[in-house]
Amino acid sequence: MYEKINEPIEVVAEFGKRSLRPYVFRWQGREYEIKDVNFIHSAPKGKGMLFYFSVSDDTNYFKLCFNSQDLSWKLEEMYTEG
Amino acid sequence: MSDVKKWLHVDMDSYFASCEQQANPFLRGKPIGVVGNPYGGKAYRSVIAACSREAKKFGVKSGMPPYKAKKLCPNLLLVPADRAKYEYVTRRAVKIFSRYAPEPQLFSIDEAFLDITQTQGSSRAYDVACRLQCEVKSAFGGYITCSVGIGPNRFLAKVASEIKKPGGVFEISKENQKEVFSSLNLEDVFGIGVQTRKKLKEIGIQNLEELASAPPGVLREKLGMKGESLKRLAQGKESACLSRPAQALKHSYHKTKPVSCSRSQTLASDCHSLSKLKSLLSFLSEKVASELRSQNLTGNIVRVNIRYQDFTSFSRQRKLDSLLMPDGAVIFQKALRLLQRQGLEKPVRKAGVAVTGLREHKQPFLFEKEKKREKLLEVKDKINSTMGDNTILPLRCVDM
């Protein structure tokens, strides 16, 4: 089932020259290790960009959002089977 | 070099649904339907924008209300649409297409025509199409695929792309055109829907061969300009509706100028509050005004349509003494007055605003106030076009 979350999260990510890859994030006191980055897309927001990461672990799908202007991360939505 | 053109028509397979299955691995192999807003079960007011291959097997189709789709496929998963994601994929796909044809023509968010006549070199068009498919697949991941049709014109390429879906390549040439057309139904042709098919059947036309040889006068009498256009298509020739794709989307077969510009919206839940309805009318007025400005049009009739929760509806319009300024605030004021005069009797399900009596907007404004306002709207349009729709909206569009 899809759930709209829209809450700030803490993320461990690797910033490359032209790449960004999230590895672990903490939400509501719990850590989630990202197994796969399935899709990345971006959209302009004001002067900056929003980068969306569609990621998953073994049981959940998450959509994370990175705001390039204030360098903040958000958990936008999640999907859990059942 | 041969003077025969080579067109590719690239059609993304189950586009929105494939994007969602690529993003979320738990949706793969499952019947899904992409809808406006399924959070909290409100999707039942919207329609299925796209469905996965798995859902199509159950007879689920785009445009179907979710409750109907659920009847056909009880396990159907409703997934929220993500416009930014689809636009991003389209933008990147167009970049890939431009490596095959310098000016790819985007026909809709999931379709494009590529003229490869000059660029294919010594490669066969079929090989070019396969290369393009591989590139699309590797750019986005295995779930986002496309079907490619090849033909000597855009219409035949479009017909061809439907033949080996999903993920296939098919070519229609002079040699196989007759054979392919004999296997197609009337509805397989772009522009023939249920109503047109019904009209064609009334004049004894059952298949493409009969349409191709029908007397033009009979077709024109029954279907107007569209009749001639369809006859050309049935003969395998390109029609005006495909020659200017961007316009074709908006005005279909009509070569003439549009006569009205309207926007309507069905609410997620019935609206009991006048202030909420005012916000919606204001938003719709802004959309109508922005469309009018983009086409350099104006009009002198404003119309409001309201549909109540019990599906009864009313429509009120007012003809103005002069052409109105294509400004959301002006249209909103007129629309609101019409609504207030009528009054609301029941909760509202759907509302719409339209401007008709359209003419080209060419008369310059005389007064400084209007000139200033026009300049302001120009800036607003520029910001919205570069930073995304609705970046700047009047506060009255927001329900407080």
XYZ file of C-alpha atoms in Angstrom:
482
model
C 0.000 0.000 0.000
C 1.204 3.498 -0.859
C 1.567 6.031 1.923
C 2.331 9.702 1.537
C 4.952 10.555 4.180
C 6.641 13.877 3.346
C 8.897 13.959 6.423
C 12.538 15.050 6.808
C 15.097 12.243 7.094
C 18.832 11.866 7.688
C 20.741 10.187 4.878
C 24.197 8.716 4.410
C 25.018 9.340 0.759
C 27.979 9.424 -1.572
C 28.462 12.563 -3.646
C 30.484 11.989 -6.838
C 31.460 14.439 -9.565
C 28.126 14.125 -11.312
C 26.467 11.522 -9.182
C 24.737 11.068 -5.874
C 23.862 7.741 -4.276
C 22.016 7.317 -0.979
C 23.017 4.272 1.123
C 21.258 4.452 4.473
C 18.568 6.696 5.887
C 17.109 7.256 9.327
C 13.394 7.881 9.720
C 11.455 7.948 12.990
C 14.474 6.613 14.866
C 14.917 3.586 12.634
C 17.645 3.001 10.075
C 16.881 1.636 6.629
C 19.636 0.246 4.460
C 19.044 0.876 0.766
C 19.497 -2.241 -1.306
C 18.679 -0.909 -4.761
C 18.369 2.485 -6.404
C 15.758 1.659 -9.032
C 15.218 5.010 -10.649
C 16.415 8.600 -10.355
C 14.661 11.619 -11.745
C 14.780 15.334 -11.201
C 12.507 18.333 -11.452
C 13.219 22.049 -11.209
C 12.107 23.866 -8.083
C 12.635 27.590 -8.029
C 16.319 28.245 -8.669
C 17.339 24.757 -7.587
C 16.519 21.178 -8.427
C 14.804 18.366 -6.631
C 16.365 14.929 -7.125
C 14.087 11.972 -6.518
C 15.475 8.551 -5.679
C 13.193 5.556 -5.999
C 14.893 3.041 -3.730
C 14.059 -0.243 -2.040
C 15.195 -2.646 0.635
C 14.006 -6.242 0.894
C 10.440 -5.383 1.866
C 9.729 -1.727 1.161
C 9.891 0.863 -1.581
C 10.732 4.460 -0.700
C 10.801 7.694 -2.645
C 13.475 10.009 -1.266
C 13.868 13.608 -2.309
C 17.047 15.678 -2.163
C 16.715 19.444 -2.409
C 19.824 20.908 -4.041
C 19.183 24.380 -2.622
C 19.055 23.655 1.091
C 20.745 20.212 0.863
C 17.871 18.623 2.746
C 16.407 15.139 2.379
C 12.794 14.053 2.666
C 10.999 10.738 2.626
C 8.172 11.521 0.233
C 6.319 8.221 0.065
C 6.640 4.548 0.806
C 5.062 1.331 -0.339
C 4.811 -1.838 1.667
C 3.296 -5.000 0.324
C 0.111 -6.337 1.831
C 19.529 8.228 -52.962
C 15.935 7.016 -52.934
C 13.345 9.771 -52.506
C 11.248 7.550 -50.223
C 11.150 8.933 -46.696
C 11.800 6.804 -43.652
C 9.892 7.676 -40.505
C 10.085 6.011 -37.132
C 7.209 6.257 -34.694
C 8.394 5.563 -31.162
C 5.618 4.635 -28.748
C 6.512 4.038 -25.107
C 4.818 0.857 -23.856
C 2.258 1.275 -21.032
C 4.228 4.418 -20.320
C 3.231 5.706 -16.875
C 2.740 2.193 -15.525
C 6.160 1.064 -16.811
C 7.808 4.093 -15.160
C 6.162 3.145 -11.862
C 7.204 -0.507 -12.215
C 10.756 0.598 -12.949
C 10.790 2.774 -9.829
C 9.097 0.296 -7.512
C 10.236 -3.333 -7.934
C 7.307 -4.595 -5.799
C 4.920 -3.550 -8.588
C 6.671 -5.553 -11.284
C 4.665 -8.393 -12.798
C 1.505 -7.095 -11.103
C -1.617 -5.484 -12.540
C -1.385 -1.776 -11.712
C -3.355 1.291 -12.680
C -1.915 4.793 -12.463
C -4.470 7.253 -11.080
C -4.614 10.849 -9.927
C -4.581 10.448 -6.172
C -5.203 7.078 -4.576
C -4.097 8.191 -1.097
C -6.964 7.724 1.289
C -9.098 6.014 -1.337
C -9.962 9.226 -3.177
C -8.952 7.778 -6.522
C -12.477 6.593 -7.139
C -13.328 10.009 -8.634
C -10.493 9.900 -11.140
C -9.803 7.609 -14.097
C -7.026 5.163 -14.890
C -4.408 7.256 -16.708
C -2.392 4.182 -17.700
C -2.316 0.517 -16.813
C 0.379 -2.136 -16.843
C 0.610 -4.965 -19.371
C -0.578 -7.320 -16.638
C -3.718 -5.216 -16.054
C -4.446 -4.987 -19.772
C -4.817 -8.775 -19.850
C -7.891 -8.382 -17.611
C -9.405 -5.841 -19.983
C -8.439 -2.778 -17.942
C -7.997 0.257 -20.178
C -6.845 3.854 -19.857
C -9.718 6.227 -19.184
C -11.667 3.653 -17.169
C -12.999 4.637 -13.735
C -11.108 2.712 -11.008
C -14.279 1.039 -9.632
C -14.934 -0.459 -13.089
C -11.303 -1.537 -13.451
C -11.429 -3.166 -10.001
C -14.459 -5.165 -11.090
C -12.494 -6.556 -14.029
C -9.330 -7.060 -12.025
C -9.939 -7.267 -8.253
C -6.177 -7.386 -7.510
C -5.511 -4.168 -9.397
C -3.132 -1.898 -7.473
C -3.798 1.825 -7.714
C -0.588 3.813 -7.930
C -0.335 7.617 -7.634
C 0.613 9.403 -10.846
C 3.927 11.247 -10.751
C 3.957 13.806 -13.540
C 7.499 14.979 -12.814
C 8.771 11.442 -13.306
C 7.071 10.994 -16.696
C 8.167 14.408 -17.926
C 11.728 13.638 -16.900
C 11.717 10.332 -18.819
C 10.237 12.073 -21.860
C 12.887 14.807 -21.758
C 15.672 12.217 -21.604
C 14.046 10.056 -24.275
C 13.870 13.057 -26.607
C 17.622 13.551 -26.098
C 18.163 9.936 -27.172
C 15.828 10.379 -30.160
C 17.734 13.459 -31.284
C 20.796 11.291 -31.822
C 18.801 9.413 -34.478
C 16.947 12.334 -36.036
C 17.992 15.969 -35.582
C 14.465 17.196 -34.941
C 12.343 14.588 -33.189
C 8.674 15.543 -33.242
C 7.010 14.908 -29.925
C 3.407 13.915 -30.621
C 2.392 13.359 -27.016
C 4.191 12.672 -23.742
C 4.804 9.051 -24.826
C 5.025 9.220 -28.620
C 7.439 10.778 -31.079
C 8.082 10.786 -34.803
C 11.645 10.656 -36.109
C 12.589 11.344 -39.703
C 15.654 9.142 -40.246
C 15.799 9.523 -44.037
C 19.017 11.540 -43.918
C 20.566 10.028 -40.813
C 20.184 6.277 -41.248
C 23.168 6.099 -43.643
C 23.757 2.579 -44.871
C 21.973 0.960 -41.916
C 18.600 -0.665 -42.400
C 15.764 1.216 -40.706
C 14.971 -1.956 -38.775
C 18.488 -2.015 -37.277
C 18.268 1.671 -36.401
C 14.974 1.009 -34.600
C 16.485 -1.914 -32.649
C 19.481 0.213 -31.636
C 17.164 2.956 -30.415
C 15.128 0.456 -28.394
C 18.299 -0.869 -26.706
C 19.404 2.650 -25.862
C 16.051 3.500 -24.283
C 16.099 0.288 -22.285
C 19.601 0.816 -20.965
C 18.977 4.486 -20.137
C 16.037 3.844 -17.841
C 16.266 0.199 -16.821
C 14.591 -2.884 -18.224
C 11.007 -1.939 -17.459
C 10.707 1.150 -19.616
C 10.501 -0.075 -23.194
C 9.203 1.247 -26.474
C 7.664 -0.126 -29.650
C 8.871 1.267 -32.940
C 6.992 1.498 -36.210
C 8.702 2.222 -39.526
C 6.973 3.669 -42.557
C 7.335 5.995 -45.533
C 5.186 8.564 -43.712
C 4.173 9.381 -40.142
C 0.773 7.751 -40.401
C 2.079 4.380 -41.593
C 4.861 4.476 -38.993
C 2.220 5.090 -36.309
C 0.085 2.203 -37.531
C 3.190 -0.020 -37.639
C 4.187 0.738 -34.035
C 0.878 -0.742 -32.812
C 1.417 -4.056 -34.547
C 4.177 -5.625 -32.456
C 3.478 -4.226 -29.014
C 5.110 -4.311 -26.521
C 8.769 -3.878 -27.331
C 8.544 -4.810 -31.005
C 9.607 -3.296 -34.319
C 7.456 -3.455 -37.439
C 7.806 -1.873 -40.845
C 5.056 -1.010 -43.292
C 6.321 -0.638 -46.821
C 4.689 -0.414 -50.231
C 5.021 -4.182 -50.488
C 3.134 -5.178 -47.355
C 0.832 -2.177 -46.903
C -2.205 -3.804 -48.533
C -1.795 -6.991 -46.535
C -1.391 -5.081 -43.248
C -4.402 -2.838 -43.933
C -6.623 -5.824 -44.693
C -5.954 -7.131 -41.182
C -6.779 -3.837 -39.446
C -10.124 -2.733 -38.060
C -11.480 0.758 -38.630
C -10.770 1.654 -34.978
C -7.098 0.817 -35.443
C -6.736 4.001 -37.457
C -5.803 7.151 -35.565
C -8.900 9.336 -35.313
C -11.571 6.647 -35.629
C -13.334 6.123 -32.340
C -16.702 4.632 -31.451
C -18.746 7.565 -32.776
C -16.880 7.877 -36.082
C -17.049 4.120 -36.635
C -20.807 4.293 -36.044
C -21.173 7.070 -38.620
C -19.040 5.173 -41.120
C -21.172 2.071 -40.654
C -24.294 4.142 -41.303
C -22.993 4.888 -44.781
C -22.030 1.258 -45.359
C -18.296 1.483 -44.663
C -17.101 -1.536 -42.697
C -13.366 -1.651 -43.337
C -10.363 0.388 -44.470
C -10.608 -0.756 -48.077
C -14.154 0.564 -48.337
C -13.118 3.805 -46.619
C -10.232 4.275 -49.047
C -12.539 4.000 -52.057
C -15.569 5.831 -50.631
C -16.885 8.807 -52.641
C -15.480 12.005 -51.073
C -18.859 13.755 -51.225
C -20.554 11.118 -49.081
C -17.767 11.234 -46.494
C -17.789 15.014 -46.369
C -21.541 15.074 -45.906
C -21.400 12.634 -42.998
C -18.144 13.643 -41.298
C -17.214 17.053 -42.687
C -13.500 17.817 -43.151
C -12.611 14.816 -41.051
C -14.131 12.511 -43.706
C -11.592 13.581 -46.301
C -8.792 13.281 -43.797
C -9.805 9.722 -42.884
C -10.038 8.732 -46.536
C -6.437 9.853 -47.039
C -5.348 7.846 -44.015
C -7.160 4.730 -45.291
C -5.211 5.132 -48.526
C -1.994 5.093 -46.505
C -1.347 8.785 -47.104
C -0.456 11.262 -44.436
C -3.108 13.649 -43.251
C -2.920 17.184 -41.877
C -3.624 15.854 -38.388
C -0.146 14.336 -38.232
C 1.836 16.894 -40.158
C 1.886 19.422 -37.315
C 1.964 17.210 -34.267
C 1.968 19.887 -31.575
C -1.135 21.535 -32.975
C -2.727 18.199 -33.779
C -2.845 17.441 -30.094
C -4.844 20.505 -29.343
C -7.122 20.827 -32.285
C -7.286 17.321 -33.695
C -8.603 17.578 -37.224
C -9.720 21.147 -37.164
C -7.644 23.302 -39.417
C -9.759 26.261 -38.431
C -9.060 28.339 -35.343
C -10.392 27.034 -32.021
C -13.812 28.395 -31.082
C -13.573 27.947 -27.330
C -11.093 27.427 -24.560
C -12.190 25.681 -21.393
C -10.935 23.964 -18.255
C -12.937 21.830 -15.854
C -12.178 19.734 -12.824
C -13.953 16.969 -10.948
C -13.362 17.407 -7.229
C -11.918 14.622 -5.086
C -14.929 14.993 -2.799
C -18.172 16.938 -3.146
C -17.744 20.615 -2.406
C -20.090 22.195 0.119
C -18.194 25.432 0.585
C -18.519 28.463 -1.651
C -15.002 29.668 -0.741
C -13.510 26.382 -1.950
C -15.506 26.625 -5.154
C -14.314 30.219 -5.627
C -10.711 29.020 -5.345
C -11.366 26.350 -7.942
C -13.080 28.800 -10.320
C -10.145 31.142 -9.916
C -7.654 28.359 -10.665
C -9.600 27.270 -13.752
C -9.879 30.901 -14.922
C -6.094 31.258 -14.612
C -5.614 28.114 -16.717
C -8.025 29.322 -19.414
C -6.363 32.751 -19.487
C -2.893 31.281 -19.732
C -3.975 29.043 -22.632
C -5.557 32.024 -24.409
C -2.377 34.074 -23.985
C -0.202 31.235 -25.269
C -2.279 31.167 -28.451
C -2.659 34.933 -28.645
C -6.439 34.685 -28.424
C -9.208 36.480 -26.643
C -12.985 36.089 -26.539
C -16.215 37.819 -25.573
C -18.304 35.078 -23.931
C -17.621 33.643 -20.471
C -19.333 30.429 -19.412
C -19.555 28.543 -16.128
C -20.551 24.892 -15.881
C -21.470 23.272 -12.588
C -22.318 19.650 -11.983
C -23.930 18.729 -8.684
C -23.325 15.579 -6.682
C -26.539 14.025 -8.115
C -25.220 14.618 -11.681
C -27.721 17.367 -12.452
C -25.930 20.362 -13.896
C -26.323 23.904 -15.089
C -24.447 26.139 -17.445
C -24.596 29.935 -17.509
C -22.909 32.262 -19.934
C -22.658 35.959 -20.581
C -21.788 37.809 -23.739
C -19.652 40.849 -23.086
C -19.831 44.144 -24.948
C -16.173 43.956 -25.850
C -13.388 41.409 -26.072
C -11.974 40.568 -22.682
C -8.390 40.766 -21.598
C -6.935 37.222 -21.403
C -6.370 37.671 -17.695
C -7.374 35.085 -15.089
C -8.613 37.803 -12.721
C -10.980 39.239 -15.336
C -12.351 35.834 -16.358
C -12.758 34.854 -12.694
C -14.790 37.977 -11.881
C -17.204 37.323 -14.748
C -17.450 33.616 -13.900
C -18.060 34.331 -10.230
C -20.838 36.805 -11.035
C -22.546 34.156 -13.159
C -22.268 31.661 -10.329
C -23.545 34.092 -7.695
C -26.527 35.022 -9.834
C -27.490 31.364 -10.153
C -26.662 30.356 -6.564
C -25.759 26.881 -5.420
C -28.482 24.407 -4.577
C -26.501 21.262 -3.799
C -22.923 20.113 -3.168
C -20.788 20.445 -6.290
C -19.017 17.550 -7.980
C -17.465 19.266 -10.983
C -16.889 22.843 -12.137
C -15.743 24.322 -15.412
C -14.910 27.717 -16.907
C -14.885 28.494 -20.615
C -14.263 31.463 -22.871
C -15.830 31.340 -26.311
C -16.279 33.660 -29.251
C -12.530 33.518 -29.705
C -10.620 35.974 -31.891
C -7.028 36.838 -32.389
C -5.815 39.157 -29.652
C -4.174 41.916 -31.668
C -5.521 45.225 -30.446
C -2.967 46.982 -28.236
C -4.179 48.310 -24.881
C -4.642 52.048 -24.641
C -4.533 52.645 -20.931
C -1.427 52.526 -18.798
C -3.099 50.298 -16.206
C -3.900 47.622 -18.802
C -0.446 47.883 -20.361
C 1.133 47.328 -16.950
C -1.128 44.375 -16.289
C -0.229 42.844 -19.674
C 3.466 43.163 -18.896
C 2.944 41.550 -15.499
C 1.143 38.601 -17.093
C 3.961 38.229 -19.611
C 6.493 37.936 -16.780
C 4.247 35.501 -14.922
C 3.948 33.276 -18.019
C 7.709 33.364 -18.468
C 8.329 32.282 -14.873
C 5.715 29.524 -15.068
C 7.150 28.205 -18.303
C 10.719 28.043 -16.990
C 10.075 27.028 -13.386
C 7.036 24.845 -13.882
C 3.258 25.302 -14.083
C 1.644 26.996 -11.095
C 4.919 28.421 -9.767
C 3.095 31.753 -9.615
C -0.623 31.697 -8.904
C -2.881 34.336 -7.351
C -3.564 33.771 -3.672
C -7.288 33.482 -4.367
C -6.589 30.124 -6.091
C -5.621 28.688 -2.724
C -8.465 27.544 -0.495
C -7.717 29.186 2.834
